[in-house]
Amino acid sequence: MKKLLTILFILALIFLPSTAQNLRYGLEFNSFEVVQEKRTSLNLTPSKVFSFPTGFSLSFNIFFRPNPAYNFGYVFRIIGQNNRHLDFLTSPDKLTVVDSEDNVLAECTLAETSNNFSLFFPFSIQLDIKNNLLNIVIGEKTFSPPVSSLIDFKKVNIIFGRCNYPPFQTSDVPKIIIKDVRINNLRGDAIYYWKLSKHVEDGVYDELENRFAKAENSQWLLNNHAFWNKKISFKTLKNPQITYNSDEKKIAIADRRNFYTYNTLTHELDYTQNSSGFVHSNQPNQMIYNPLDSTYYSYSFLNTEPRDVAAYNASIQSWNNLGIREFSCEYWHHNRYVSPEENSLYLLGGYGQHKYKNQINKYSFKTGKWERLQYKNNPIFPRYLSGLGVISTNQILLFGGYGSNSGLQSLSPQNYYDLYKVNLPDLTVTKIWEMTPPVDQFVVANSMVVDTLNKCFYALCFPQTRYETSLYLAKFSLQKPGYEIVSNKIPFYFNDILSYVDLFQNKETNELYAITFSSNTADSLATVSVYTLSYPPIAEISTYQSADGADSGFNFLLAVILTLLSVTVIAAYLILKKKKIKTEIKQFSEFTDEEIKVIKQENDRNKKQAIFLFGGFQIKDKNGNDITGEFSPMLKQLFLIILLNTYKENRKGISSTKLDETLWPDKTRDSASNNRSVMTSKIRHLLKNMDNLNIESFNSYWTVKLGNDVYCDYVEALALIRNMKDKSTRSKEDAMKLLNIVSFGELLPNLQIEWVDAFKANFANELIDLLIDVSKQKGFSFSPSELIYLADTLLIYDILNDDALKLKCCALVKLGKNGLAKTTYNSFVKQYQLLFGSKYNYSFDQIIS
């Protein structure tokens, strides 16, 4: 079976589609740039030695940072019995493998290892103990030195970097990155594989056998995709102007006195004092870089003369604007774009003098003239604090912002969550989608990063209603409304027109850059900060290994099998072995095939005539066609608010008055009634291909009528919960049915609206109380794997539920998986501390007692 796993693992790397989008991973080692106790160690044997009676091979990929001062020390030590050891050392000019008698077994220069030694290159060492043979591969060079005896290496410890194993302690650690650490048997079958990608707090589990490797002072490359790294902060005069030079990969910052550049390749800040001239006024985000003539420009909105666009001459550190003219800005936080096809500057939207704008100011670098233009065919309401992204040289995206339909600050200002495509130069507009306003309102940074290949865009988001706030990166679809958070938070002080934030991408290094500035008062200095994040970004939770430690485990194996079903050899092998493939598994597969007792019953997700609310809204007609996409955000809201209210305890439904107040609070009574009438008609039309499902109104109360042949997971769950409230009639079969329904995910997780939150909270509270009570009921005799299933479901609805933690850890201990139980506990504690800022009150021993 293990040989099959190895074959599948290799085939998966070849055939499985890449969903990682070139995520960087590996473990970077702290070296001589820090004190000894801060240097990195990776111990593959923290609690138990390896035992390889006939031999083994160790391989990995390694990268050396281009700094000779740090290229000295121990890459690893293989420590056998009787004080025998093998060491892989590096110095500024050599790579060397030596034994405990200081015999040089392999040696080469770094340049000899590969044709391109600025990248990762492979290393492997094979010990054939039975035949007393040693083979070493460093990059493209192979060594087979004679050895006296390898018998003392049947049992070994393996430690990378800083070593605390007595008497072999060392703190000499080179500046390296390693990844893909493998241990194979002499036939080449994989025994252990530490990818060094996802990890836990104090180490990492291997992908095949769940073996734990302890990491100290770790620097995980994967974390750079989820955690912003602050590169620099510095002071400037108030309201500096900021732009990105895509040619030189520099962020430019200009105030009235100085011109700063931050090099995103070298991470160095440089500045020069202006020899003459000034940027225009003291207002931010009015400087751009034109790649057509490699020049920085600062502009104003006076529209009176060519001097309203000033050029910066970098060779003599001078602006050709010699005077300072103060004027009231009409376009704070506008968006801007330089069209390379027209050699023109487009300025869109903005705010000033208590008015939001939606006109377009266009400046031609060829003629030096301004034009004031309007959008064509599809108006975009006046706003500021929007995001602009570039699709192509003649197409841009505009998303979100804050403004009002009238343009007046005094008349119903609001946050916008609509996405538009604007064609240049004709300014025709296509509305792509509009998102339901989230509970936590936000605006976005001035620029967005568009990924047309993966049909998404990224925007830095923050609530504009707070001064002391924070930024987070969100990923939005180009095809449908919705977003997910894909970074941790950056502290940000938003003082409206005295602050600014922007987002840039260095495509050469595959990094995102966030740059912010804020001033406390109009006459104070500004604090400019630069942060970086590896691209593509991922959610913070995606850096953590699950409680079973492995990214692969059964999840990986099953994914491989499903992907390779068309491979005849694999299929034939599985048939011959009569292995039953389980096509559904839980999030954490901590047990073997023999231990899995929780098998989901009939997959209700394949039903026709069905409505699903758990894990996201989905609706299928009588032919099994998914018609979810036919429901606009407002139609979806209307249908769901009636459905959820229909199955409240009184079963009266929802009144017309309450419906109108909730969905159309800003409309007049007649207007709201008209909207309701039109939309209920649309919903009835969408439901025409579903038998015995309709929206009805009786005595001004609206309900959804479901026939017996229409399945709704929410209605089924409510019925089970109601039946199970009486302990005397409660059955384990009903408990498992309930788990099979609610384990698909939260109730309507993608709908973040205030009226829905009450239903979510009430359902979650009722479900959690019931499941905890069920888990304690005598006579049900849940197996450990069933208890884990129950605990995982509880954690969907309350990620920090003490009872769920206790259930899961105790069940894992009963299965003999003590390490997994401890890992589950550690992950819980870490999340607890992140959310509450305090330590968890119970120790691991208290939890499992």
mmCIF file with all atom_site columns, C-alpha atoms in Angstrom, residues 237-331:
data_model
loop_
_atom_site.group_PDB
_atom_site.id
_atom_site.type_symbol
_atom_site.label_atom_id
_atom_site.label_alt_id
_atom_site.label_comp_id
_atom_site.label_asym_id
_atom_site.label_entity_id
_atom_site.label_seq_id
_atom_site.pdbx_PDB_ins_code
_atom_site.Cartn_x
_atom_site.Cartn_y
_atom_site.Cartn_z
_atom_site.occupancy
_atom_site.B_iso_or_equiv
_atom_site.pdbx_formal_charge
_atom_site.auth_seq_id
_atom_site.auth_comp_id
_atom_site.auth_asym_id
_atom_site.auth_atom_id
_atom_site.pdbx_PDB_model_num
ATOM 1  C CA . LEU A 1 237 ? 5.982   67.347 5.341   1.00 0.00 ? 237 LEU A CA 1
ATOM 2  C CA . LYS A 1 238 ? 2.191   67.280 5.445   1.00 0.00 ? 238 LYS A CA 1
ATOM 3  C CA . ASN A 1 239 ? 0.176   65.664 2.653   1.00 0.00 ? 239 ASN A CA 1
ATOM 4  C CA . PRO A 1 240 ? 2.941   64.054 0.572   1.00 0.00 ? 240 PRO A CA 1
ATOM 5  C CA . GLN A 1 241 ? 2.101   62.933 -2.940  1.00 0.00 ? 241 GLN A CA 1
ATOM 6  C CA . ILE A 1 242 ? 2.626   59.266 -3.818  1.00 0.00 ? 242 ILE A CA 1
ATOM 7  C CA . THR A 1 243 ? 2.889   57.196 -7.001  1.00 0.00 ? 243 THR A CA 1
ATOM 8  C CA . TYR A 1 244 ? 4.558   54.050 -8.343  1.00 0.00 ? 244 TYR A CA 1
ATOM 9  C CA . ASN A 1 245 ? 7.284   53.929 -10.984 1.00 0.00 ? 245 ASN A CA 1
ATOM 10 C CA . SER A 1 246 ? 6.629   50.628 -12.760 1.00 0.00 ? 246 SER A CA 1
ATOM 11 C CA . ASP A 1 247 ? 9.822   50.938 -14.833 1.00 0.00 ? 247 ASP A CA 1
ATOM 12 C CA . GLU A 1 248 ? 12.268  51.245 -11.956 1.00 0.00 ? 248 GLU A CA 1
ATOM 13 C CA . LYS A 1 249 ? 10.048  49.424 -9.418  1.00 0.00 ? 249 LYS A CA 1
ATOM 14 C CA . LYS A 1 250 ? 10.168  52.390 -7.076  1.00 0.00 ? 250 LYS A CA 1
ATOM 15 C CA . ILE A 1 251 ? 7.542   54.065 -4.927  1.00 0.00 ? 251 ILE A CA 1
ATOM 16 C CA . ALA A 1 252 ? 7.926   57.843 -5.214  1.00 0.00 ? 252 ALA A CA 1
ATOM 17 C CA . ILE A 1 253 ? 6.915   60.234 -2.423  1.00 0.00 ? 253 ILE A CA 1
ATOM 18 C CA . ALA A 1 254 ? 7.148   64.007 -2.860  1.00 0.00 ? 254 ALA A CA 1
ATOM 19 C CA . ASP A 1 255 ? 6.499   66.907 -0.518  1.00 0.00 ? 255 ASP A CA 1
ATOM 20 C CA . ARG A 1 256 ? 7.318   70.588 -0.946  1.00 0.00 ? 256 ARG A CA 1
ATOM 21 C CA . ARG A 1 257 ? 10.897  70.155 0.129   1.00 0.00 ? 257 ARG A CA 1
ATOM 22 C CA . ASN A 1 258 ? 12.087  66.660 -0.801  1.00 0.00 ? 258 ASN A CA 1
ATOM 23 C CA . PHE A 1 259 ? 11.658  63.869 -3.328  1.00 0.00 ? 259 PHE A CA 1
ATOM 24 C CA . TYR A 1 260 ? 11.822  60.345 -1.850  1.00 0.00 ? 260 TYR A CA 1
ATOM 25 C CA . THR A 1 261 ? 12.070  57.005 -3.617  1.00 0.00 ? 261 THR A CA 1
ATOM 26 C CA . TYR A 1 262 ? 11.656  53.592 -2.002  1.00 0.00 ? 262 TYR A CA 1
ATOM 27 C CA . ASN A 1 263 ? 13.246  50.849 -4.115  1.00 0.00 ? 263 ASN A CA 1
ATOM 28 C CA . THR A 1 264 ? 11.096  47.699 -3.924  1.00 0.00 ? 264 THR A CA 1
ATOM 29 C CA . LEU A 1 265 ? 13.984  45.596 -5.257  1.00 0.00 ? 265 LEU A CA 1
ATOM 30 C CA . THR A 1 266 ? 16.648  46.661 -2.754  1.00 0.00 ? 266 THR A CA 1
ATOM 31 C CA . HIS A 1 267 ? 14.310  47.957 -0.004  1.00 0.00 ? 267 HIS A CA 1
ATOM 32 C CA . GLU A 1 268 ? 16.359  51.132 0.261   1.00 0.00 ? 268 GLU A CA 1
ATOM 33 C CA . LEU A 1 269 ? 14.972  54.624 0.821   1.00 0.00 ? 269 LEU A CA 1
ATOM 34 C CA . ASP A 1 270 ? 16.657  57.500 -0.971  1.00 0.00 ? 270 ASP A CA 1
ATOM 35 C CA . TYR A 1 271 ? 15.781  61.184 -0.959  1.00 0.00 ? 271 TYR A CA 1
ATOM 36 C CA . THR A 1 272 ? 17.007  64.451 -2.418  1.00 0.00 ? 272 THR A CA 1
ATOM 37 C CA . GLN A 1 273 ? 16.120  68.020 -1.584  1.00 0.00 ? 273 GLN A CA 1
ATOM 38 C CA . ASN A 1 274 ? 14.528  69.980 -4.410  1.00 0.00 ? 274 ASN A CA 1
ATOM 39 C CA . SER A 1 275 ? 16.974  72.375 -6.013  1.00 0.00 ? 275 SER A CA 1
ATOM 40 C CA . SER A 1 276 ? 14.057  74.442 -7.291  1.00 0.00 ? 276 SER A CA 1
ATOM 41 C CA . GLY A 1 277 ? 10.316  74.296 -7.827  1.00 0.00 ? 277 GLY A CA 1
ATOM 42 C CA . PHE A 1 278 ? 7.498   72.637 -5.937  1.00 0.00 ? 278 PHE A CA 1
ATOM 43 C CA . VAL A 1 279 ? 4.817   70.011 -6.234  1.00 0.00 ? 279 VAL A CA 1
ATOM 44 C CA . HIS A 1 280 ? 1.369   71.514 -6.756  1.00 0.00 ? 280 HIS A CA 1
ATOM 45 C CA . SER A 1 281 ? -0.274  72.644 -3.519  1.00 0.00 ? 281 SER A CA 1
ATOM 46 C CA . ASN A 1 282 ? -0.379  70.630 -0.304  1.00 0.00 ? 282 ASN A CA 1
ATOM 47 C CA . GLN A 1 283 ? -2.911  68.058 -1.401  1.00 0.00 ? 283 GLN A CA 1
ATOM 48 C CA . PRO A 1 284 ? -2.253  64.322 -1.601  1.00 0.00 ? 284 PRO A CA 1
ATOM 49 C CA . ASN A 1 285 ? -2.599  61.851 -4.466  1.00 0.00 ? 285 ASN A CA 1
ATOM 50 C CA . GLN A 1 286 ? -1.947  64.405 -7.199  1.00 0.00 ? 286 GLN A CA 1
ATOM 51 C CA . MET A 1 287 ? 1.307   62.948 -8.556  1.00 0.00 ? 287 MET A CA 1
ATOM 52 C CA . ILE A 1 288 ? 1.651   60.276 -11.228 1.00 0.00 ? 288 ILE A CA 1
ATOM 53 C CA . TYR A 1 289 ? 4.397   58.586 -13.230 1.00 0.00 ? 289 TYR A CA 1
ATOM 54 C CA . ASN A 1 290 ? 4.106   58.529 -17.023 1.00 0.00 ? 290 ASN A CA 1
ATOM 55 C CA . PRO A 1 291 ? 6.035   55.539 -18.438 1.00 0.00 ? 291 PRO A CA 1
ATOM 56 C CA . LEU A 1 292 ? 5.840   56.965 -21.965 1.00 0.00 ? 292 LEU A CA 1
ATOM 57 C CA . ASP A 1 293 ? 8.351   59.687 -21.161 1.00 0.00 ? 293 ASP A CA 1
ATOM 58 C CA . SER A 1 294 ? 9.698   58.302 -17.835 1.00 0.00 ? 294 SER A CA 1
ATOM 59 C CA . THR A 1 295 ? 8.642   61.435 -15.990 1.00 0.00 ? 295 THR A CA 1
ATOM 60 C CA . TYR A 1 296 ? 6.883   62.225 -12.718 1.00 0.00 ? 296 TYR A CA 1
ATOM 61 C CA . TYR A 1 297 ? 4.099   64.803 -12.909 1.00 0.00 ? 297 TYR A CA 1
ATOM 62 C CA . SER A 1 298 ? 2.294   66.756 -10.208 1.00 0.00 ? 298 SER A CA 1
ATOM 63 C CA . TYR A 1 299 ? -1.039  68.267 -11.217 1.00 0.00 ? 299 TYR A CA 1
ATOM 64 C CA . SER A 1 300 ? -3.705  70.630 -9.963  1.00 0.00 ? 300 SER A CA 1
ATOM 65 C CA . PHE A 1 301 ? -7.329  71.089 -10.995 1.00 0.00 ? 301 PHE A CA 1
ATOM 66 C CA . LEU A 1 302 ? -7.322  74.791 -11.883 1.00 0.00 ? 302 LEU A CA 1
ATOM 67 C CA . ASN A 1 303 ? -7.559  73.912 -15.580 1.00 0.00 ? 303 ASN A CA 1
ATOM 68 C CA . THR A 1 304 ? -6.220  77.324 -16.595 1.00 0.00 ? 304 THR A CA 1
ATOM 69 C CA . GLU A 1 305 ? -2.759  76.791 -18.046 1.00 0.00 ? 305 GLU A CA 1
ATOM 70 C CA . PRO A 1 306 ? -0.137  74.140 -18.813 1.00 0.00 ? 306 PRO A CA 1
ATOM 71 C CA . ARG A 1 307 ? 1.655   74.925 -15.537 1.00 0.00 ? 307 ARG A CA 1
ATOM 72 C CA . ASP A 1 308 ? -1.171  73.081 -13.812 1.00 0.00 ? 308 ASP A CA 1
ATOM 73 C CA . VAL A 1 309 ? 0.794   69.935 -14.680 1.00 0.00 ? 309 VAL A CA 1
ATOM 74 C CA . ALA A 1 310 ? 4.349   70.217 -13.377 1.00 0.00 ? 310 ALA A CA 1
ATOM 75 C CA . ALA A 1 311 ? 7.157   67.863 -14.403 1.00 0.00 ? 311 ALA A CA 1
ATOM 76 C CA . TYR A 1 312 ? 10.013  66.658 -12.200 1.00 0.00 ? 312 TYR A CA 1
ATOM 77 C CA . ASN A 1 313 ? 13.531  66.622 -13.631 1.00 0.00 ? 313 ASN A CA 1
ATOM 78 C CA . ALA A 1 314 ? 15.310  63.913 -11.645 1.00 0.00 ? 314 ALA A CA 1
ATOM 79 C CA . SER A 1 315 ? 18.755  64.777 -12.992 1.00 0.00 ? 315 SER A CA 1
ATOM 80 C CA . ILE A 1 316 ? 18.704  68.253 -11.397 1.00 0.00 ? 316 ILE A CA 1
ATOM 81 C CA . GLN A 1 317 ? 16.145  67.497 -8.634  1.00 0.00 ? 317 GLN A CA 1
ATOM 82 C CA . SER A 1 318 ? 13.798  70.215 -9.827  1.00 0.00 ? 318 SER A CA 1
ATOM 83 C CA . TRP A 1 319 ? 10.084  70.786 -10.471 1.00 0.00 ? 319 TRP A CA 1
ATOM 84 C CA . ASN A 1 320 ? 9.217   73.217 -13.251 1.00 0.00 ? 320 ASN A CA 1
ATOM 85 C CA . ASN A 1 321 ? 6.454   74.675 -11.079 1.00 0.00 ? 321 ASN A CA 1
ATOM 86 C CA . LEU A 1 322 ? 8.122   77.681 -9.431  1.00 0.00 ? 322 LEU A CA 1
ATOM 87 C CA . GLY A 1 323 ? 5.223   79.069 -7.418  1.00 0.00 ? 323 GLY A CA 1
ATOM 88 C CA . ILE A 1 324 ? 3.011   77.772 -4.620  1.00 0.00 ? 324 ILE A CA 1
ATOM 89 C CA . ARG A 1 325 ? -0.675  78.383 -5.117  1.00 0.00 ? 325 ARG A CA 1
ATOM 90 C CA . GLU A 1 326 ? -3.096  77.419 -2.379  1.00 0.00 ? 326 GLU A CA 1
ATOM 91 C CA . PHE A 1 327 ? -6.648  76.661 -3.440  1.00 0.00 ? 327 PHE A CA 1
ATOM 92 C CA . SER A 1 328 ? -9.580  74.669 -2.135  1.00 0.00 ? 328 SER A CA 1
ATOM 93 C CA . CYS A 1 329 ? -9.434  71.160 -3.502  1.00 0.00 ? 329 CYS A CA 1
ATOM 94 C CA . GLU A 1 330 ? -12.534 69.884 -5.276  1.00 0.00 ? 330 GLU A CA 1
ATOM 95 C CA . TYR A 1 331 ? -11.327 66.334 -5.835  1.00 0.00 ? 331 TYR A CA 1
#
